[in-house]
mmCIF file of C-alpha atoms in Angstrom:
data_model
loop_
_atom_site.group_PDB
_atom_site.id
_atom_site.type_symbol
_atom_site.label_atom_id
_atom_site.label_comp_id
_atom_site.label_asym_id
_atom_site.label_seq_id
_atom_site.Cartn_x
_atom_site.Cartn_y
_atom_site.Cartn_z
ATOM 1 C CA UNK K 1420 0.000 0.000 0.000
ATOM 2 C CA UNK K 1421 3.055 2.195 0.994
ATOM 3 C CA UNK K 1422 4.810 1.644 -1.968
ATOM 4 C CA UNK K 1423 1.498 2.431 -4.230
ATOM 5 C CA UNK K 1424 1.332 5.343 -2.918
ATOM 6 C CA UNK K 1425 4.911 6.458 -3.305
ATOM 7 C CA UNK K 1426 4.259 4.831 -6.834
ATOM 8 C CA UNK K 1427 1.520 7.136 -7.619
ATOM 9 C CA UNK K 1428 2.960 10.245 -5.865
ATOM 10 C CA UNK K 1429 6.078 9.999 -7.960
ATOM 11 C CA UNK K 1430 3.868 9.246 -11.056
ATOM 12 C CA UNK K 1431 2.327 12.451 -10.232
ATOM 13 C CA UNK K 1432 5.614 14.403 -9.865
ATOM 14 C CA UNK K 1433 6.671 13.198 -13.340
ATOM 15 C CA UNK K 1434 2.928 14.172 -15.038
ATOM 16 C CA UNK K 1435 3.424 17.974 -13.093
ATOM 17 C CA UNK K 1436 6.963 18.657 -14.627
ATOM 18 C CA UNK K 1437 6.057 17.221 -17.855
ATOM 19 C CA UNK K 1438 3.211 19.962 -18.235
ATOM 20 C CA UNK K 1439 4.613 22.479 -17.099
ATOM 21 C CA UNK K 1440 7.329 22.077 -19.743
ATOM 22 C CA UNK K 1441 4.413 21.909 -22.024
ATOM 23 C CA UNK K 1442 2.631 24.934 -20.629
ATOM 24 C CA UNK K 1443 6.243 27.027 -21.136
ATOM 25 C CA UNK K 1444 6.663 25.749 -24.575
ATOM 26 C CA UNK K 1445 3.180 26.977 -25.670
ATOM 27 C CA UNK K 1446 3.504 30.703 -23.870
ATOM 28 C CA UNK K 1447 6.915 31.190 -25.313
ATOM 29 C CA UNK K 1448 5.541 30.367 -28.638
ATOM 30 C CA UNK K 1449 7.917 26.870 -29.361
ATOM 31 C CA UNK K 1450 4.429 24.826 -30.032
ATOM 32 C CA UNK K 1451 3.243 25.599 -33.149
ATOM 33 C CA UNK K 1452 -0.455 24.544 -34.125
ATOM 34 C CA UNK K 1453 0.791 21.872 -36.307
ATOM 35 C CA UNK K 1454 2.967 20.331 -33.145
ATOM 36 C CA UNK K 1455 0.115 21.060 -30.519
ATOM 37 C CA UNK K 1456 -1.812 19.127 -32.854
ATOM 38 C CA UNK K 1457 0.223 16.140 -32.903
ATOM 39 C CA UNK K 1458 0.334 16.027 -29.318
ATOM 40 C CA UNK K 1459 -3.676 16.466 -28.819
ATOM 41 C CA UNK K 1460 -3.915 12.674 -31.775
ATOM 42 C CA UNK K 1461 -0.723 11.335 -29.784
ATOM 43 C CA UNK K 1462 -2.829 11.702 -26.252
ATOM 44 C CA UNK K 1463 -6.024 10.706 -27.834
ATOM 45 C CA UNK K 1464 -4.589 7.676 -29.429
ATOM 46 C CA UNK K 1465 -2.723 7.002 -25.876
ATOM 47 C CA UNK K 1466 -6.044 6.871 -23.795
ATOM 48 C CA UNK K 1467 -7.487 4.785 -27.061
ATOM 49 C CA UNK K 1468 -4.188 2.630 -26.919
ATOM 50 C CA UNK K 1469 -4.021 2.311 -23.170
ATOM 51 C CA UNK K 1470 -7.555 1.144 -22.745
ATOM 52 C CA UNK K 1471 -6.949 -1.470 -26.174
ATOM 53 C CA UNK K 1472 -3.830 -3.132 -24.131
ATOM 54 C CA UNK K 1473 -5.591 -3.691 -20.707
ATOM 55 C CA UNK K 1474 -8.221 -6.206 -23.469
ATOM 56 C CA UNK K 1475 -5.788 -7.501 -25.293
ATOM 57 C CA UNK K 1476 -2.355 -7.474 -23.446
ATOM 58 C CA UNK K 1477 -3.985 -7.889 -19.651
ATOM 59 C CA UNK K 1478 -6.893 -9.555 -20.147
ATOM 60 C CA UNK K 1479 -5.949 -11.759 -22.901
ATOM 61 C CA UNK K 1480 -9.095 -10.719 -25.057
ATOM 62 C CA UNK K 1481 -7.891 -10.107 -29.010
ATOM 63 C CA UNK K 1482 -10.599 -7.029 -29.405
ATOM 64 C CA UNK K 1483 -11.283 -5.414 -32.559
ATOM 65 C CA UNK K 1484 -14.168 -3.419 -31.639
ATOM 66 C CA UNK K 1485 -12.521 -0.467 -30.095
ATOM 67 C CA UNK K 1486 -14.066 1.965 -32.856
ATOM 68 C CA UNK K 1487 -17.030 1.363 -33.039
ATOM 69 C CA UNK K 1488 -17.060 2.502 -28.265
ATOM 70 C CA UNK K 1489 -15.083 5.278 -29.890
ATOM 71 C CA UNK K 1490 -17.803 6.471 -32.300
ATOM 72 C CA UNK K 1491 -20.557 6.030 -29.306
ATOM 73 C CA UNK K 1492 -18.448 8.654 -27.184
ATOM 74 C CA UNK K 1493 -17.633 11.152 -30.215
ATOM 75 C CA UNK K 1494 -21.575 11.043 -31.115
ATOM 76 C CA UNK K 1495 -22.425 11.547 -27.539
ATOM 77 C CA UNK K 1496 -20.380 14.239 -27.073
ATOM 78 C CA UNK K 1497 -21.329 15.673 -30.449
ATOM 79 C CA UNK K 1498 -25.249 15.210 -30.178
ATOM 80 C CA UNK K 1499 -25.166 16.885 -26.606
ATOM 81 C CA UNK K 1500 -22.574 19.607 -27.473
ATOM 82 C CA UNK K 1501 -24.924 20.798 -30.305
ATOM 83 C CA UNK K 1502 -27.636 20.781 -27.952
ATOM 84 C CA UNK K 1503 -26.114 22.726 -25.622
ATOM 85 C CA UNK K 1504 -23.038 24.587 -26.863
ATOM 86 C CA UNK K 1505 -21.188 25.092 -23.384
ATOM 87 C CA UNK K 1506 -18.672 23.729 -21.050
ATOM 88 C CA UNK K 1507 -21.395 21.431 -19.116
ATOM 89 C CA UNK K 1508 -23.148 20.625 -22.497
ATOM 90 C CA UNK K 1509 -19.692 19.016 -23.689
ATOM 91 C CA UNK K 1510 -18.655 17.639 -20.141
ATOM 92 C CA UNK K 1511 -22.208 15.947 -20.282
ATOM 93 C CA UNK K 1512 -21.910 14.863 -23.994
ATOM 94 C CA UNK K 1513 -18.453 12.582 -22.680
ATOM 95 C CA UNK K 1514 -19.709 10.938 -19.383
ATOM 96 C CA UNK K 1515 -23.014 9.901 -21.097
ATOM 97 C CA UNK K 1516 -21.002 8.616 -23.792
ATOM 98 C CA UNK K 1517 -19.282 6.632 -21.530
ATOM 99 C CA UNK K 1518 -21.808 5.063 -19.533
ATOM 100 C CA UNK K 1519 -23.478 4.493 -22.868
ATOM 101 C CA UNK K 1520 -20.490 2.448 -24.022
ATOM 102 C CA UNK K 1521 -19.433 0.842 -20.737
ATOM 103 C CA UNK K 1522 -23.376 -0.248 -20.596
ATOM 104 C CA UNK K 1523 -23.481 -1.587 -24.445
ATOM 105 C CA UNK K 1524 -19.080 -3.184 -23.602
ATOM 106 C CA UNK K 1525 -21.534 -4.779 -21.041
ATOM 107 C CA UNK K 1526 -24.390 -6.594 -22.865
ATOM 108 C CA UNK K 1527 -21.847 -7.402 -25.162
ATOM 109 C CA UNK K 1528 -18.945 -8.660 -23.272
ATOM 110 C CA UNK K 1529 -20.903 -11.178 -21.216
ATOM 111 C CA UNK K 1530 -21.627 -13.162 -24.165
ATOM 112 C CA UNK K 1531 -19.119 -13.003 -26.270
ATOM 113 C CA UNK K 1532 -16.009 -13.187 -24.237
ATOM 114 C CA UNK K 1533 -17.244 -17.051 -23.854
ATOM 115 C CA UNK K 1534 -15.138 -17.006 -27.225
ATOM 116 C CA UNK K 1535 -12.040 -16.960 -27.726
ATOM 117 C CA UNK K 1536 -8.852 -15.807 -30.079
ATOM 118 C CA UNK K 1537 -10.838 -15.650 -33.983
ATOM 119 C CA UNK K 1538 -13.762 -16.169 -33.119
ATOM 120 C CA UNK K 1539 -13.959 -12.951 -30.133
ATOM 121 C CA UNK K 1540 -12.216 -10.862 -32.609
ATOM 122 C CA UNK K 1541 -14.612 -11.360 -35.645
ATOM 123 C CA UNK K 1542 -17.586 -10.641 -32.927
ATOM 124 C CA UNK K 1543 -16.218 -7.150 -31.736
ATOM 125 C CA UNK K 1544 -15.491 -6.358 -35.096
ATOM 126 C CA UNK K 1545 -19.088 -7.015 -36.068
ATOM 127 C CA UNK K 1546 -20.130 -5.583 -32.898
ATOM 128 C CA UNK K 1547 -18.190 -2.187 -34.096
ATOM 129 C CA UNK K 1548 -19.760 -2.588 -37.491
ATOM 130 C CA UNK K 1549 -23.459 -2.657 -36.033
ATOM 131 C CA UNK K 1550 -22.856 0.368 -34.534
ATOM 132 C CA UNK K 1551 -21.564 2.437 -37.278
ATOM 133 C CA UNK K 1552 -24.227 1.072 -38.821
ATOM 134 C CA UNK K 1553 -27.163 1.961 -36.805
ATOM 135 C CA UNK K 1554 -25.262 5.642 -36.409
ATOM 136 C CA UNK K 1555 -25.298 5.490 -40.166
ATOM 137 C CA UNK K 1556 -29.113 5.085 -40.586
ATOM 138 C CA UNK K 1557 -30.415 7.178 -37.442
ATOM 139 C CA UNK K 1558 -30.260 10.144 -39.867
ATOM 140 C CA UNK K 1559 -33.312 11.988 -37.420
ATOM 141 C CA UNK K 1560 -30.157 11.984 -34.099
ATOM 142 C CA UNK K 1561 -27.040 11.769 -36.214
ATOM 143 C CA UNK K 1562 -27.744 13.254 -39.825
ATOM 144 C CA UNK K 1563 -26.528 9.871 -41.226
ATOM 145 C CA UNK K 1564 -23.641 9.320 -43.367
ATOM 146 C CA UNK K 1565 -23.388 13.417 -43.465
ATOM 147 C CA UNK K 1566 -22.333 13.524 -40.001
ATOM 148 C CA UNK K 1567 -22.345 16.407 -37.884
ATOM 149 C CA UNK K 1568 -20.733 19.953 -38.282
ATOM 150 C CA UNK K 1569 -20.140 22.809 -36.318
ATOM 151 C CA UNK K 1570 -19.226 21.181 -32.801
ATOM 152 C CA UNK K 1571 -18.340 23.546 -30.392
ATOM 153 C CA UNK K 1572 -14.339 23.679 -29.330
ATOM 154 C CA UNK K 1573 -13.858 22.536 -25.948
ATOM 155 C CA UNK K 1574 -10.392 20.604 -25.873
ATOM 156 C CA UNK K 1575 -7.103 22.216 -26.157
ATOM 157 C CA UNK K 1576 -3.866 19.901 -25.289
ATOM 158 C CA UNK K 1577 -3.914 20.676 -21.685
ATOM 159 C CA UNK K 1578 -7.427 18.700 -21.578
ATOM 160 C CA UNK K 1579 -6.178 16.029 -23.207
ATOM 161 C CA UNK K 1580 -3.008 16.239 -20.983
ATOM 162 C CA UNK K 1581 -4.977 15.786 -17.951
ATOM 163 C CA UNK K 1582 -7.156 13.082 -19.690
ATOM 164 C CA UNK K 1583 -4.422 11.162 -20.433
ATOM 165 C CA UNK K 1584 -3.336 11.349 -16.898
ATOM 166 C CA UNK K 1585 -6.110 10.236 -15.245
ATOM 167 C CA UNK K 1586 -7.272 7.123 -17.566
ATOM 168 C CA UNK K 1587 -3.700 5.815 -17.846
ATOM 169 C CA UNK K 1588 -3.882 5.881 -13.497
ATOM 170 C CA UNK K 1589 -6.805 4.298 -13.179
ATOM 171 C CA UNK K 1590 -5.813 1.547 -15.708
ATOM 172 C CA UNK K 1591 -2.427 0.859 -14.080
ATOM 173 C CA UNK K 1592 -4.249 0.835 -10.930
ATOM 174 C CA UNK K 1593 -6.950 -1.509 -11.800
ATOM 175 C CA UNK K 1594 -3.655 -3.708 -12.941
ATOM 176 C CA UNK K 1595 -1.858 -3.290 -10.081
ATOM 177 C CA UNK K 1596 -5.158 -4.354 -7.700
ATOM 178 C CA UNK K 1597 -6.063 -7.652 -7.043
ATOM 179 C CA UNK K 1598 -9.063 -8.223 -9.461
ATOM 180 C CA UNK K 1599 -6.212 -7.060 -12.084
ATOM 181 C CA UNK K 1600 -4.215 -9.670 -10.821
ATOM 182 C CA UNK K 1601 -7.061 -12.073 -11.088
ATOM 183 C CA UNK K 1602 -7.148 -10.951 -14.896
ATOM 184 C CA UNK K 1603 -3.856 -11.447 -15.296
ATOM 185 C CA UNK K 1604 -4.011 -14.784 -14.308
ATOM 186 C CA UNK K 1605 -6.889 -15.555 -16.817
ATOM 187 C CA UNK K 1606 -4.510 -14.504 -19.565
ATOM 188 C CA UNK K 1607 -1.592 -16.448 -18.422
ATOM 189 C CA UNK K 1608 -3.842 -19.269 -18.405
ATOM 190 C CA UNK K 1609 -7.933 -19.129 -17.973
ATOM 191 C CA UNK K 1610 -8.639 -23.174 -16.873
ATOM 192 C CA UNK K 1611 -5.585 -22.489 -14.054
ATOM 193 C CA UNK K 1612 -7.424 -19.395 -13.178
ATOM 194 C CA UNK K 1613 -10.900 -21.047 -13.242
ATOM 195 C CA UNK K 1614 -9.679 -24.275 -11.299
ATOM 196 C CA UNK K 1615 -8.518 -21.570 -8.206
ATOM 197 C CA UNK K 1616 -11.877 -19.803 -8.433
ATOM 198 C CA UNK K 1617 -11.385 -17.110 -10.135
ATOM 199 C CA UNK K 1618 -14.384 -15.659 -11.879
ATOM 200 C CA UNK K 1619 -12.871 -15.530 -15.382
ATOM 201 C CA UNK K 1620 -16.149 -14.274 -17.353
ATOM 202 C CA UNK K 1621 -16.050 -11.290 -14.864
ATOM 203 C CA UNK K 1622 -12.921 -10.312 -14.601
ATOM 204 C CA UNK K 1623 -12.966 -10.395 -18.665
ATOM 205 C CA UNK K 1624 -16.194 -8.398 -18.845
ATOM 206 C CA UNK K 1625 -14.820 -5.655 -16.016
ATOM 207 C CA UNK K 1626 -11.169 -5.208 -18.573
ATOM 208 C CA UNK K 1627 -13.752 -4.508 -21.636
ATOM 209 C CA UNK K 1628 -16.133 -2.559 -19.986
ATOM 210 C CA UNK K 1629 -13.125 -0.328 -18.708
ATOM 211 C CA UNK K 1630 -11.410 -0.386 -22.252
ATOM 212 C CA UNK K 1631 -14.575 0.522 -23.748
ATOM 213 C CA UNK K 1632 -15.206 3.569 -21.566
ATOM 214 C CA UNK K 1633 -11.898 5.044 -22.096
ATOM 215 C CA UNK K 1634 -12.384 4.643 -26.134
ATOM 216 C CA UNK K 1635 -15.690 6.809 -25.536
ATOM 217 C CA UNK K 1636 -13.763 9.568 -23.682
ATOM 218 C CA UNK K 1637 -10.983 9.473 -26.556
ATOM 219 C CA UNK K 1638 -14.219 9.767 -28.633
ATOM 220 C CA UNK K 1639 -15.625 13.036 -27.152
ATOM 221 C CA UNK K 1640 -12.081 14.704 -26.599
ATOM 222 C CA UNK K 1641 -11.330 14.035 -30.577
ATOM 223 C CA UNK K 1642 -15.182 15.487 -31.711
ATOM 224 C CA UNK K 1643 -14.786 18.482 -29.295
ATOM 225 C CA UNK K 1644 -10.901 19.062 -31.061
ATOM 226 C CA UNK K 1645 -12.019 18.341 -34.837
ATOM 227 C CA UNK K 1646 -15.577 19.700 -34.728
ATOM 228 C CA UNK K 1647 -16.749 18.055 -37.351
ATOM 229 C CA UNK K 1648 -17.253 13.824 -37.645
ATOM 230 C CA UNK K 1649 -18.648 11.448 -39.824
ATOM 231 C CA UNK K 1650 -19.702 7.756 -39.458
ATOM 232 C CA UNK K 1651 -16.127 7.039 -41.939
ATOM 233 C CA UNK K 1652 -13.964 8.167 -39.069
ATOM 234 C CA UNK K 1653 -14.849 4.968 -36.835
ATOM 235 C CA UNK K 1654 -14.637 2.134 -39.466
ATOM 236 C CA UNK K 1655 -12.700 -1.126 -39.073
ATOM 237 C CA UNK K 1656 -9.372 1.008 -40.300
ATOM 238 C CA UNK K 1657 -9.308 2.766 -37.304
ATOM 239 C CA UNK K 1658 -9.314 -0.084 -34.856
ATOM 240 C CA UNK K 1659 -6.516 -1.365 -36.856
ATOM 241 C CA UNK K 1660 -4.737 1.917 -35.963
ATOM 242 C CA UNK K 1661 -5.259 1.733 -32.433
ATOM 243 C CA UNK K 1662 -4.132 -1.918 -32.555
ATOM 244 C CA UNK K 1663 -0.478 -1.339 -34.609
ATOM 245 C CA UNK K 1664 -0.202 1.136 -31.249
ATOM 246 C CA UNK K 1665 -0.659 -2.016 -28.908
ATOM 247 C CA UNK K 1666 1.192 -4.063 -31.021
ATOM 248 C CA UNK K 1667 4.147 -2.048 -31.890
ATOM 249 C CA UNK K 1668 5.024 -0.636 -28.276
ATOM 250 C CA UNK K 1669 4.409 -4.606 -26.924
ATOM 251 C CA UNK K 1670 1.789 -6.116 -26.077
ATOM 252 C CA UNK K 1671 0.999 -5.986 -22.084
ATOM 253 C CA UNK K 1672 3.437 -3.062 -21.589
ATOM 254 C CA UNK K 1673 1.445 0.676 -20.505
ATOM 255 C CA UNK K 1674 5.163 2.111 -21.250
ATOM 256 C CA UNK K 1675 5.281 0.546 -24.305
ATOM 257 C CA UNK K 1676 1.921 1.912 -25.773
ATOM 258 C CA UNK K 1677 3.400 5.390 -24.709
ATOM 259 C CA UNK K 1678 6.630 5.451 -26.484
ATOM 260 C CA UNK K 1679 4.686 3.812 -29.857
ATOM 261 C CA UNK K 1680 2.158 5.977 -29.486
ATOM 262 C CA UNK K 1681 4.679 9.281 -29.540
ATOM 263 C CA UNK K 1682 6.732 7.560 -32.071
ATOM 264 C CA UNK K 1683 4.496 6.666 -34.440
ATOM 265 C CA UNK K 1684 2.836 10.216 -34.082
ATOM 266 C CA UNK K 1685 5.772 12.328 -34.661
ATOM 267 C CA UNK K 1686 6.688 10.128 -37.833
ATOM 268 C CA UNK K 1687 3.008 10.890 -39.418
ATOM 269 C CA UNK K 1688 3.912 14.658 -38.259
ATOM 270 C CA UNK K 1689 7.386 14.335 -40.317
ATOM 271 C CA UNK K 1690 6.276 12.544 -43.122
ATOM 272 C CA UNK K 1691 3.436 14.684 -43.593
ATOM 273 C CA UNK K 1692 5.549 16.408 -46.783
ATOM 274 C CA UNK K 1693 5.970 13.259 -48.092
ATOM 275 C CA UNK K 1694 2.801 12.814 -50.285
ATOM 276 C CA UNK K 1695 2.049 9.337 -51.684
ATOM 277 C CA UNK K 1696 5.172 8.120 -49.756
ATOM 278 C CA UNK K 1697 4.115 8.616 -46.592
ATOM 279 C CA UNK K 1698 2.158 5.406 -46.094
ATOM 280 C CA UNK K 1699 4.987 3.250 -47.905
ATOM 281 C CA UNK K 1700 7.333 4.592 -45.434
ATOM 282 C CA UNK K 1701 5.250 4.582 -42.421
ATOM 283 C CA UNK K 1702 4.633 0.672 -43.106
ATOM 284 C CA UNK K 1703 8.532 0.188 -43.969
ATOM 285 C CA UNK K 1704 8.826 1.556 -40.673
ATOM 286 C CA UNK K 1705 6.521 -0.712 -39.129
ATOM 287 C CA UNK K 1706 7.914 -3.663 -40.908
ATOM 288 C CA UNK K 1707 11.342 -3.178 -39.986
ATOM 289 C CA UNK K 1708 10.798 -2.806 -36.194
ATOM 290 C CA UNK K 1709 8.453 -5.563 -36.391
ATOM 291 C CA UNK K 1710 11.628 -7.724 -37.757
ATOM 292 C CA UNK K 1711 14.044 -6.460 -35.198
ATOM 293 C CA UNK K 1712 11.751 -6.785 -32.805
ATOM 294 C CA UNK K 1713 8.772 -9.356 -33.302
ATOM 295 C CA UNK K 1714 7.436 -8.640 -29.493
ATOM 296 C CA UNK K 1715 7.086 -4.948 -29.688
ATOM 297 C CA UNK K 1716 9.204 -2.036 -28.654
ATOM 298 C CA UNK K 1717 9.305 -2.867 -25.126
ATOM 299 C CA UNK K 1718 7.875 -6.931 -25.402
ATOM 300 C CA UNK K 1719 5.646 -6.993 -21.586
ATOM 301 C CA UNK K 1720 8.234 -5.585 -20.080
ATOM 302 C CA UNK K 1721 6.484 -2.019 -17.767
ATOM 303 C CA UNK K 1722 9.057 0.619 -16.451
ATOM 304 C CA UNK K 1723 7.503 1.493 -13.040
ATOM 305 C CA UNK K 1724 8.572 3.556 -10.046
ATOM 306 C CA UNK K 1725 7.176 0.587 -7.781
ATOM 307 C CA UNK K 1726 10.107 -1.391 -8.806
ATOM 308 C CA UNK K 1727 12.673 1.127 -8.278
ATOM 309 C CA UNK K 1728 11.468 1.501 -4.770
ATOM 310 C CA UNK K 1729 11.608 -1.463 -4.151
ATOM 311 C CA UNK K 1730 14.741 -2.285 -5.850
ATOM 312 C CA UNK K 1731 16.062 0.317 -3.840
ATOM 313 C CA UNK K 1732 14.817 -1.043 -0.591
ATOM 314 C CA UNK K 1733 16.281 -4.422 -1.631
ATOM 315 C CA UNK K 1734 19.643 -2.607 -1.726
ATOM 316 C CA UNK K 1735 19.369 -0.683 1.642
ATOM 317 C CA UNK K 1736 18.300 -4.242 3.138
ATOM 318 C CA UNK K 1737 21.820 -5.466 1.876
ATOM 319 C CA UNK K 1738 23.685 -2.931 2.905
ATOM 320 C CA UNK K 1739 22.377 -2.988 6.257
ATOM 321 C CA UNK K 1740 22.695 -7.062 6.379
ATOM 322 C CA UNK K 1741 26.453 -6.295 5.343
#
């Protein structure tokens, strides 16, 4: 408990100093619009990211319906934010988007995360589809494949800052408790789990309810920023976005879907001049760490302050035995 706390108040420390190097960088006039953009789709695609790898990489659920919980957040927000163009209208707009999605993660996770590899991935991805679908065809709420314009501006990078902050604790804390523990040991190995007791259908359903709710808040940050969305913005490409994330920082590892998630952002920002090359290189890229490194940038492994501390306190023990 001690060292959780030290864990999170150092976590905190690091979060502080990093924005307020942010904050000097935009008042001295060092972050252009075209760099404080990049960081607003790097922290949207780190909560989206973040909440993809406690499914797949904790939980040991292969997920492909992380769109379509987006697209139920972004038209939340959206819908609500139209309706009433002001702070509380938008702040509204993203929790009932997120109940909304943690409630439909819900209905949906308890029977399908009976299945497995394939088979659960095929079902999210049709679960995604159904919803694009329905937001497609309820023209009256949505305006239909037209989407909706004129979104009132809400988010500016310090939002998203603090956004990112406070999903990415309360994942690592759910993984650091002991119902993430239980999930854990699903993953490692579900009948082991099962034959100790362990409620495996739960502690999947609680990881994709959780991952499903952070997608909607992604969702609602990223209408708020772009003001304008369109049922094309969720389809089955950009789950496969969110997943090269997952899969190229390593599958399992927070840290990991950080440092892809930055990486891969600043390269789209750089390559941006590049025209038709852009994608050729960006999946060169992708190819040649995938190579070098089959298990991601970082594989499972999680840098942590936890285990400094107590690598530390392993040291002072020694010391003191010596």
């Amino acid at each position: 408990m001690k060292e959780n706390l030290k864990s999170n108040v150092s976590w905190l420390l690091l979060m502080s100093v990093t924005f307020i190097f942010l904050a000097i960088m935009y008042f001295v006039g060092l972050m252009s619009p075209v760099i404080e953009t990049t960081l607003v789709m790097i922290g949207i695609n780190i909560i989206l990211a973040v909440g993809l790898n406690l499914v797949i990489g904790v939980s040991g659920q292969f997920s492909l319906g992380h769109a379509g919980f987006m697209a139920i957040g972004a038209y939340a927000t959206a819908i609500l934010s139209l309706k009433n163009p002001t702070f509380t209208g938008f702040l509204t707009g993203v929790v009932v988007g997120a109940i909304i999605s943690g409630l439909v993660a819900l209905l949906v996770g308890i029977p399908t995360l009976r299945l497995s590899g394939d088979y659960l991935a095929i079902a999210t991805l049709g679960v995604s589809e159904i919803i694009r679908t329905v937001i497609m065809n309820f023209d009256s709420v949505t305006n239909g494949p037209a989407g909706l314009f004129g979104i009132t501006p809400f988010v500016n990078w310090g939002m998203v800052y603090f956004t990112v902050c406070v999903t990415t604790l309360i994942t690592t804390n759910f993984i650091n408790s002991p119902a993430g523990r239980a999930t854990l040991a699903v993953r490692e190995n579900e009948i082991a789990a099962e034959s100790m007791g362990v409620n495996t259908t739960k502690y999947k359903v609680i990881a994709f309810v959780i991952g499903a709710m952070t997608a909607a808040v992604a969702g609602g940050l990223y209408t708020s920023y772009i003001q304008t969305i369109v049922p094309q913005n969720f389809d089955f490409m950009k789950s496969i976005d969110i997943l090269i994330i997952v899969v190229f920082g390593g599958v399992g590892s927070i840290t990991g879907t950080f440092i892809a998630a930055i990486a891969l952002g600043f390269l789209n920002m750089f390559l941006q001049d590049a025209g038709a090359l852009r994608m050729i290189i960006y999946a060169l890229a992708l190819v040649v760490v995938m190579i070098f490194k089959p298990t991601g940038l970082l594989g499972t492994k999680e840098w942590s302050f936890k285990k400094l501390f107590d690598k530390g306190g392993r040291m002072n023990v020694t010391s003191k035995s010596k």
